[in-house]
PDB file of N, CA and C in Angstrom:
ATOM      1  N   ARG A1439       6.130   6.389   1.191  1.00 91.00           N
ATOM      2  CA  ARG A1439       7.404   6.187   0.542  1.00 91.00           C
ATOM      3  C   ARG A1439       8.370   5.440   1.461  1.00 91.00           C
ATOM      4  N   GLU A1440       8.366   5.818   2.749  1.00 93.00           N
ATOM      5  CA  GLU A1440       9.265   5.153   3.705  1.00 93.00           C
ATOM      6  C   GLU A1440       8.972   3.667   3.785  1.00 93.00           C
ATOM      7  N   LEU A1441       7.689   3.311   3.778  1.00 94.00           N
ATOM      8  CA  LEU A1441       7.307   1.899   3.846  1.00 94.00           C
ATOM      9  C   LEU A1441       7.795   1.156   2.599  1.00 94.00           C
ATOM     10  N   ALA A1442       7.596   1.748   1.440  1.00 96.00           N
ATOM     11  CA  ALA A1442       8.048   1.123   0.196  1.00 96.00           C
ATOM     12  C   ALA A1442       9.561   0.948   0.202  1.00 96.00           C
ATOM     13  N   GLU A1443      10.273   1.959   0.664  1.00 97.00           N
ATOM     14  CA  GLU A1443      11.736   1.860   0.737  1.00 97.00           C
ATOM     15  C   GLU A1443      12.162   0.748   1.686  1.00 97.00           C
ATOM     16  N   LYS A1444      11.456   0.593   2.793  1.00 97.00           N
ATOM     17  CA  LYS A1444      11.782  -0.459   3.759  1.00 97.00           C
ATOM     18  C   LYS A1444      11.548  -1.841   3.142  1.00 97.00           C
ATOM     19  N   VAL A1445      10.443  -2.006   2.420  1.00 97.00           N
ATOM     20  CA  VAL A1445      10.151  -3.296   1.767  1.00 97.00           C
ATOM     21  C   VAL A1445      11.225  -3.606   0.724  1.00 97.00           C
ATOM     22  N   ILE A1446      11.609  -2.617  -0.063  1.00 97.00           N
ATOM     23  CA  ILE A1446      12.666  -2.817  -1.059  1.00 97.00           C
ATOM     24  C   ILE A1446      13.955  -3.253  -0.372  1.00 97.00           C
ATOM     25  N   GLN A1447      14.284  -2.604   0.727  1.00 97.00           N
ATOM     26  CA  GLN A1447      15.504  -2.953   1.470  1.00 97.00           C
ATOM     27  C   GLN A1447      15.427  -4.374   2.008  1.00 97.00           C
ATOM     28  N   LEU A1448      14.323  -4.738   2.649  1.00 97.00           N
ATOM     29  CA  LEU A1448      14.209  -6.057   3.281  1.00 97.00           C
ATOM     30  C   LEU A1448      14.150  -7.192   2.267  1.00 97.00           C
ATOM     31  N   THR A1449      13.679  -6.902   1.061  1.00 97.00           N
ATOM     32  CA  THR A1449      13.570  -7.948   0.042  1.00 97.00           C
ATOM     33  C   THR A1449      14.754  -7.946  -0.916  1.00 97.00           C
ATOM     34  N   ASN A1450      15.695  -7.035  -0.680  1.00 96.00           N
ATOM     35  CA  ASN A1450      16.838  -6.896  -1.597  1.00 96.00           C
ATOM     36  C   ASN A1450      16.372  -6.720  -3.039  1.00 96.00           C
ATOM     37  N   SER A1451      15.291  -5.995  -3.203  1.00 96.00           N
ATOM     38  CA  SER A1451      14.713  -5.775  -4.519  1.00 96.00           C
ATOM     39  C   SER A1451      15.504  -4.722  -5.283  1.00 96.00           C
ATOM     40  N   LYS A1452      15.460  -4.838  -6.580  1.00 97.00           N
ATOM     41  CA  LYS A1452      16.067  -3.836  -7.457  1.00 97.00           C
ATOM     42  C   LYS A1452      15.003  -2.862  -7.967  1.00 97.00           C
ATOM     43  N   SER A1453      13.800  -2.964  -7.407  1.00 96.00           N
ATOM     44  CA  SER A1453      12.698  -2.103  -7.836  1.00 96.00           C
ATOM     45  C   SER A1453      13.021  -0.640  -7.592  1.00 96.00           C
ATOM     46  N   LEU A1454      12.496   0.188  -8.456  1.00 96.00           N
ATOM     47  CA  LEU A1454      12.633   1.632  -8.314  1.00 96.00           C
ATOM     48  C   LEU A1454      11.272   2.220  -7.988  1.00 96.00           C
ATOM     49  N   LEU A1455      11.266   3.247  -7.174  1.00 97.00           N
ATOM     50  CA  LEU A1455      10.023   3.927  -6.852  1.00 97.00           C
ATOM     51  C   LEU A1455       9.772   5.015  -7.893  1.00 97.00           C
ATOM     52  N   VAL A1456       8.532   5.110  -8.314  1.00 96.00           N
ATOM     53  CA  VAL A1456       8.142   6.116  -9.295  1.00 96.00           C
ATOM     54  C   VAL A1456       7.093   7.003  -8.655  1.00 96.00           C
ATOM     55  N   SER A1457       7.330   8.296  -8.668  1.00 94.00           N
ATOM     56  CA  SER A1457       6.365   9.243  -8.116  1.00 94.00           C
ATOM     57  C   SER A1457       5.489   9.770  -9.237  1.00 94.00           C
ATOM     58  N   ARG A1458       4.201   9.743  -8.987  1.00 93.00           N
ATOM     59  CA  ARG A1458       3.233  10.265  -9.954  1.00 93.00           C
ATOM     60  C   ARG A1458       2.268  11.168  -9.214  1.00 93.00           C
ATOM     61  N   PRO A1459       1.611  12.057  -9.926  1.00 93.00           N
ATOM     62  CA  PRO A1459       0.632  12.931  -9.262  1.00 93.00           C
ATOM     63  C   PRO A1459      -0.491  12.108  -8.631  1.00 93.00           C
ATOM     64  N   LEU A1460      -0.949  12.541  -7.460  1.00 88.00           N
ATOM     65  CA  LEU A1460      -2.049  11.851  -6.796  1.00 88.00           C
ATOM     66  C   LEU A1460      -3.365  12.180  -7.480  1.00 88.00           C
ATOM     67  N   PRO A1461      -4.322  11.262  -7.430  1.00 90.00           N
ATOM     68  CA  PRO A1461      -5.658  11.590  -7.932  1.00 90.00           C
ATOM     69  C   PRO A1461      -6.229  12.764  -7.125  1.00 90.00           C
ATOM     70  N   SER A1462      -7.115  13.514  -7.719  1.00 89.00           N
ATOM     71  CA  SER A1462      -7.649  14.708  -7.053  1.00 89.00           C
ATOM     72  C   SER A1462      -8.398  14.375  -5.764  1.00 89.00           C
ATOM     73  N   ASP A1463      -8.962  13.166  -5.648  1.00 90.00           N
ATOM     74  CA  ASP A1463      -9.729  12.809  -4.446  1.00 90.00           C
ATOM     75  C   ASP A1463      -8.913  12.017  -3.425  1.00 90.00           C
ATOM     76  N   ASP A1464      -7.614  11.911  -3.632  1.00 87.00           N
ATOM     77  CA  ASP A1464      -6.762  11.142  -2.732  1.00 87.00           C
ATOM     78  C   ASP A1464      -6.471  11.951  -1.465  1.00 87.00           C
ATOM     79  N   PRO A1465      -6.631  11.330  -0.275  1.00 83.00           N
ATOM     80  CA  PRO A1465      -6.276  12.062   0.947  1.00 83.00           C
ATOM     81  C   PRO A1465      -4.770  12.319   0.972  1.00 83.00           C
ATOM     82  N   LEU A1466      -4.387  13.491   1.414  1.00 79.00           N
ATOM     83  CA  LEU A1466      -2.968  13.848   1.404  1.00 79.00           C
ATOM     84  C   LEU A1466      -2.176  13.114   2.467  1.00 79.00           C
ATOM     85  N   GLN A1467      -2.825  12.753   3.555  1.00 78.00           N
ATOM     86  CA  GLN A1467      -2.123  12.026   4.615  1.00 78.00           C
ATOM     87  C   GLN A1467      -3.083  11.023   5.233  1.00 78.00           C
ATOM     88  N   ARG A1468      -2.652   9.795   5.294  1.00 78.00           N
ATOM     89  CA  ARG A1468      -3.473   8.762   5.915  1.00 78.00           C
ATOM     90  C   ARG A1468      -3.144   8.720   7.396  1.00 78.00           C
ATOM     91  N   GLN A1469      -4.174   8.554   8.189  1.00 80.00           N
ATOM     92  CA  GLN A1469      -3.982   8.500   9.635  1.00 80.00           C
ATOM     93  C   GLN A1469      -4.807   7.343  10.185  1.00 80.00           C
ATOM     94  N   PRO A1470      -4.238   6.127  10.110  1.00 81.00           N
ATOM     95  CA  PRO A1470      -4.976   4.972  10.625  1.00 81.00           C
ATOM     96  C   PRO A1470      -5.383   5.177  12.081  1.00 81.00           C
ATOM     97  N   ASP A1471      -6.574   4.707  12.405  1.00 87.00           N
ATOM     98  CA  ASP A1471      -7.101   4.857  13.755  1.00 87.00           C
ATOM     99  C   ASP A1471      -7.495   3.476  14.266  1.00 87.00           C
ATOM    100  N   ILE A1472      -6.770   2.982  15.266  1.00 89.00           N
ATOM    101  CA  ILE A1472      -7.075   1.658  15.799  1.00 89.00           C
ATOM    102  C   ILE A1472      -7.859   1.747  17.100  1.00 89.00           C
ATOM    103  N   SER A1473      -8.453   2.909  17.379  1.00 93.00           N
ATOM    104  CA  SER A1473      -9.178   3.085  18.647  1.00 93.00           C
ATOM    105  C   SER A1473     -10.359   2.123  18.762  1.00 93.00           C
ATOM    106  N   VAL A1474     -11.010   1.790  17.639  1.00 89.00           N
ATOM    107  CA  VAL A1474     -12.129   0.843  17.691  1.00 89.00           C
ATOM    108  C   VAL A1474     -11.616  -0.542  18.080  1.00 89.00           C
ATOM    109  N   ALA A1475     -10.495  -0.951  17.492  1.00 89.00           N
ATOM    110  CA  ALA A1475      -9.907  -2.247  17.852  1.00 89.00           C
ATOM    111  C   ALA A1475      -9.504  -2.260  19.322  1.00 89.00           C
ATOM    112  N   ARG A1476      -8.964  -1.152  19.789  1.00 92.00           N
ATOM    113  CA  ARG A1476      -8.586  -1.069  21.204  1.00 92.00           C
ATOM    114  C   ARG A1476      -9.808  -1.209  22.109  1.00 92.00           C
ATOM    115  N   SER A1477     -10.856  -0.458  21.796  1.00 93.00           N
ATOM    116  CA  SER A1477     -12.010  -0.432  22.703  1.00 93.00           C
ATOM    117  C   SER A1477     -12.883  -1.677  22.600  1.00 93.00           C
ATOM    118  N   LEU A1478     -13.130  -2.168  21.389  1.00 93.00           N
ATOM    119  CA  LEU A1478     -14.031  -3.318  21.239  1.00 93.00           C
ATOM    120  C   LEU A1478     -13.332  -4.662  21.408  1.00 93.00           C
ATOM    121  N   LEU A1479     -12.097  -4.743  20.972  1.00 93.00           N
ATOM    122  CA  LEU A1479     -11.387  -6.025  20.985  1.00 93.00           C
ATOM    123  C   LEU A1479     -10.267  -6.088  22.015  1.00 93.00           C
ATOM    124  N   ASN A1480     -10.013  -4.951  22.658  1.00 93.00           N
ATOM    125  CA  ASN A1480      -8.892  -4.875  23.589  1.00 93.00           C
ATOM    126  C   ASN A1480      -7.603  -5.315  22.900  1.00 93.00           C
ATOM    127  N   TRP A1481      -7.396  -4.796  21.679  1.00 91.00           N
ATOM    128  CA  TRP A1481      -6.261  -5.192  20.853  1.00 91.00           C
ATOM    129  C   TRP A1481      -5.369  -4.012  20.556  1.00 91.00           C
ATOM    130  N   GLU A1482      -4.068  -4.269  20.564  1.00 90.00           N
ATOM    131  CA  GLU A1482      -3.059  -3.304  20.130  1.00 90.00           C
ATOM    132  C   GLU A1482      -1.971  -4.076  19.405  1.00 90.00           C
ATOM    133  N   PRO A1483      -1.277  -3.437  18.457  1.00 90.00           N
ATOM    134  CA  PRO A1483      -0.169  -4.122  17.787  1.00 90.00           C
ATOM    135  C   PRO A1483       0.863  -4.569  18.820  1.00 90.00           C
ATOM    136  N   SER A1484       1.399  -5.750  18.613  1.00 93.00           N
ATOM    137  CA  SER A1484       2.352  -6.272  19.594  1.00 93.00           C
ATOM    138  C   SER A1484       3.760  -6.439  19.031  1.00 93.00           C
ATOM    139  N   ILE A1485       3.939  -6.211  17.728  1.00 95.00           N
ATOM    140  CA  ILE A1485       5.279  -6.312  17.147  1.00 95.00           C
ATOM    141  C   ILE A1485       5.591  -5.027  16.379  1.00 95.00           C
ATOM    142  N   GLN A1486       6.856  -4.763  16.228  1.00 95.00           N
ATOM    143  CA  GLN A1486       7.301  -3.580  15.506  1.00 95.00           C
ATOM    144  C   GLN A1486       7.132  -3.783  13.999  1.00 95.00           C
ATOM    145  N   LEU A1487       7.053  -2.689  13.275  1.00 94.00           N
ATOM    146  CA  LEU A1487       6.820  -2.721  11.832  1.00 94.00           C
ATOM    147  C   LEU A1487       7.816  -3.610  11.100  1.00 94.00           C
ATOM    148  N   GLU A1488       9.104  -3.412  11.345  1.00 96.00           N
ATOM    149  CA  GLU A1488      10.106  -4.177  10.594  1.00 96.00           C
ATOM    150  C   GLU A1488       9.961  -5.675  10.835  1.00 96.00           C
ATOM    151  N   GLU A1489       9.712  -6.074  12.063  1.00 97.00           N
ATOM    152  CA  GLU A1489       9.519  -7.498  12.354  1.00 97.00           C
ATOM    153  C   GLU A1489       8.293  -8.034  11.616  1.00 97.00           C
ATOM    154  N   GLY A1490       7.222  -7.270  11.615  1.00 97.00           N
ATOM    155  CA  GLY A1490       6.012  -7.676  10.902  1.00 97.00           C
ATOM    156  C   GLY A1490       6.247  -7.790   9.407  1.00 97.00           C
ATOM    157  N   LEU A1491       7.004  -6.853   8.855  1.00 97.00           N
ATOM    158  CA  LEU A1491       7.327  -6.924   7.425  1.00 97.00           C
ATOM    159  C   LEU A1491       8.162  -8.165   7.123  1.00 97.00           C
ATOM    160  N   ARG A1492       9.137  -8.447   7.981  1.00 98.00           N
ATOM    161  CA  ARG A1492       9.971  -9.643   7.762  1.00 98.00           C
ATOM    162  C   ARG A1492       9.115 -10.921   7.772  1.00 98.00           C
ATOM    163  N   LYS A1493       8.183 -11.007   8.704  1.00 97.00           N
ATOM    164  CA  LYS A1493       7.306 -12.175   8.775  1.00 97.00           C
ATOM    165  C   LYS A1493       6.416 -12.256   7.528  1.00 97.00           C
ATOM    166  N   THR A1494       5.917 -11.127   7.097  1.00 97.00           N
ATOM    167  CA  THR A1494       5.062 -11.095   5.903  1.00 97.00           C
ATOM    168  C   THR A1494       5.851 -11.496   4.667  1.00 97.00           C
ATOM    169  N   ILE A1495       7.061 -10.995   4.542  1.00 97.00           N
ATOM    170  CA  ILE A1495       7.918 -11.343   3.405  1.00 97.00           C
ATOM    171  C   ILE A1495       8.213 -12.833   3.405  1.00 97.00           C
ATOM    172  N   ARG A1496       8.553 -13.400   4.571  1.00 97.00           N
ATOM    173  CA  ARG A1496       8.811 -14.853   4.650  1.00 97.00           C
ATOM    174  C   ARG A1496       7.571 -15.650   4.244  1.00 97.00           C
ATOM    175  N   TYR A1497       6.408 -15.202   4.680  1.00 98.00           N
ATOM    176  CA  TYR A1497       5.156 -15.893   4.332  1.00 98.00           C
ATOM    177  C   TYR A1497       4.976 -15.927   2.813  1.00 98.00           C
ATOM    178  N   PHE A1498       5.128 -14.791   2.174  1.00 96.00           N
ATOM    179  CA  PHE A1498       4.919 -14.746   0.722  1.00 96.00           C
ATOM    180  C   PHE A1498       6.025 -15.470  -0.031  1.00 96.00           C
ATOM    181  N   GLU A1499       7.250 -15.460   0.486  1.00 95.00           N
ATOM    182  CA  GLU A1499       8.298 -16.258  -0.131  1.00 95.00           C
ATOM    183  C   GLU A1499       7.946 -17.739  -0.097  1.00 95.00           C
ATOM    184  N   GLY A1500       7.341 -18.176   0.996  1.00 96.00           N
ATOM    185  CA  GLY A1500       6.913 -19.563   1.128  1.00 96.00           C
ATOM    186  C   GLY A1500       5.788 -19.921   0.178  1.00 96.00           C
ATOM    187  N   MET A1501       5.001 -18.932  -0.218  1.00 96.00           N
ATOM    188  CA  MET A1501       3.892 -19.170  -1.139  1.00 96.00           C
ATOM    189  C   MET A1501       4.372 -19.310  -2.590  1.00 96.00           C
ATOM    190  N   LEU A1502       5.581 -18.811  -2.869  1.00 90.00           N
ATOM    191  CA  LEU A1502       6.071 -18.847  -4.260  1.00 90.00           C
ATOM    192  C   LEU A1502       6.594 -20.190  -4.641  1.00 90.00           C
TER     193      LEU A1502
END
């Protein structure tokens, strides 16, 4: 929800969030694990979330 709210804020969208029941097989909490990327590729994220979202939004705006 926080991510969706941030995207709405950064895009000045008038979209509303709608909460619906999760499917029965949906994990209750996602926990991304980048340990494989760290160990095999020696990679870690280098920019903060908001900056990455801004870059992604600009990219898609350019595609429109």
